[in-house]
Amino acid sequence: MPDSGGSRAQRAHIPTTGTGADDRPVPHGDAGALSVDPAAPQVTAPPGLPGPAVKAARRTGLLVTMVLGGLTALPPLSMDMYLPALPAVTDSLSAPAATIQLTLTACLAGMALGQLVVGPMSDRWGRRKPLLLGMVVYVLATAICALAPTAELLIGFRLLQGLAGAAGIVIARAVVRDLYDGVEMARFFSTLMLISGVAPVIAPVIGGQVLRITDWRGIFVVLTVVGIVLTLVVWKWLHETLPPADRHTGGVADALRTMRGLLADRVFTGYMVAGGLAFAVLFAYIAASPFVVQEIYGASPQTFSLLFGLNSIGLITVGQINGKLLVGRISLDKVLGFGLAVIVLAAGALLLMTTGVFGEVGLVPVAAGLFVLMSAMGLAMPNTNAQALMRTKHAAGSASALLGTSSFLIGAVASPLVGIAGEDTAVPMAVVQVVCAVAAVACFLLLCRPWQRAGREAGGL
């Protein structure tokens, strides 16, 4: 029978089976089908940590939430502050738009590959050391980006920035898996979306205001300062959450075997790929919207920043509805399926508008379609992560790395496609979004097969 989805310390008596190649319910079950107290969860440190770390984890739940939120906010901050400057960077470095969009692709690819390395490292050496090393390298790479004289060098250092920044993404998810389980983990991911979602809201606005007083290089200076502050906060306040007894002692071969075992779980892979394709829909919007809104529809950088922030508010709001009202009352699979369906419908509407089926449309209808699409991400993104991570507790770092790597690699492939027809049409953006959204639904239905697992859980299997 499904359990209450409490903290890992509360569930220590329950045996685990790890991941399997079939679709049998794992001990964590479908968190969304459970009936629990809707109150916000409290951090419970996993057993085996040193006494001071246990006390600190219990005492500073809100602080841990803020630190992890800052780590997950850093990647969108690095991306979105830069978005209003893309046309300016194109002019400053005398490079075509497609080349400048590769600065986004390089950063995404770096984050994807970096997670694949840092995740297993954190399973072997703990969370703190790899995280601090990554943050230091991120600060140095970001500072060098501010000095890059050519598009090629900027692309190279954005790649390094992504490789280093991956540490914050993958380890934040692994720490959540260390401290939470079941419904609490799903709720915590929604809470992280609230905190990290502030970054997309304020980042383009900050970027637009920075462009008022300096050029695009000043944006990287601001990001360098943010990286320094976050590094100091992590060093002082984020305690180790992975007990030495739970760490993997093997080398590269052991890490590869662990990842192969995770990928052998069809359901885990289904959630992973569906989440990655949903992220590709999101990143197609991120990569194309500066040119669509500013170049095609003639909006100013400040107007673009406000629209981008409004869309992010929609994502945050729906994410909080998911975490506060839906999780624990409605099956996560049902909520996830509804979110993916809305994304497909919104992307289809955008495709019809951009191809002229409805005649010549202005900025308002397109902005409305993008708002609905972005808001539905608040149902898709946290629930794919939670459902995938519920299927493993023995290798949270490696599982988190696979989730992040798949998302960023698929996003990195999608981003240059949105500019394939130039800066004067939004059709490629809409096509990429429709294809990825439909593929996400297909992966969810064909690989996860939620109706089968719901039936088995109802039967007490």
XYZ file of C-alpha atoms in Angstrom, residues 76 282 348 369:
4
model
C 18.287 30.818 -15.150
C 10.892 26.062 -22.456
C -0.188 24.352 -31.320
C -0.016 31.908 -25.899
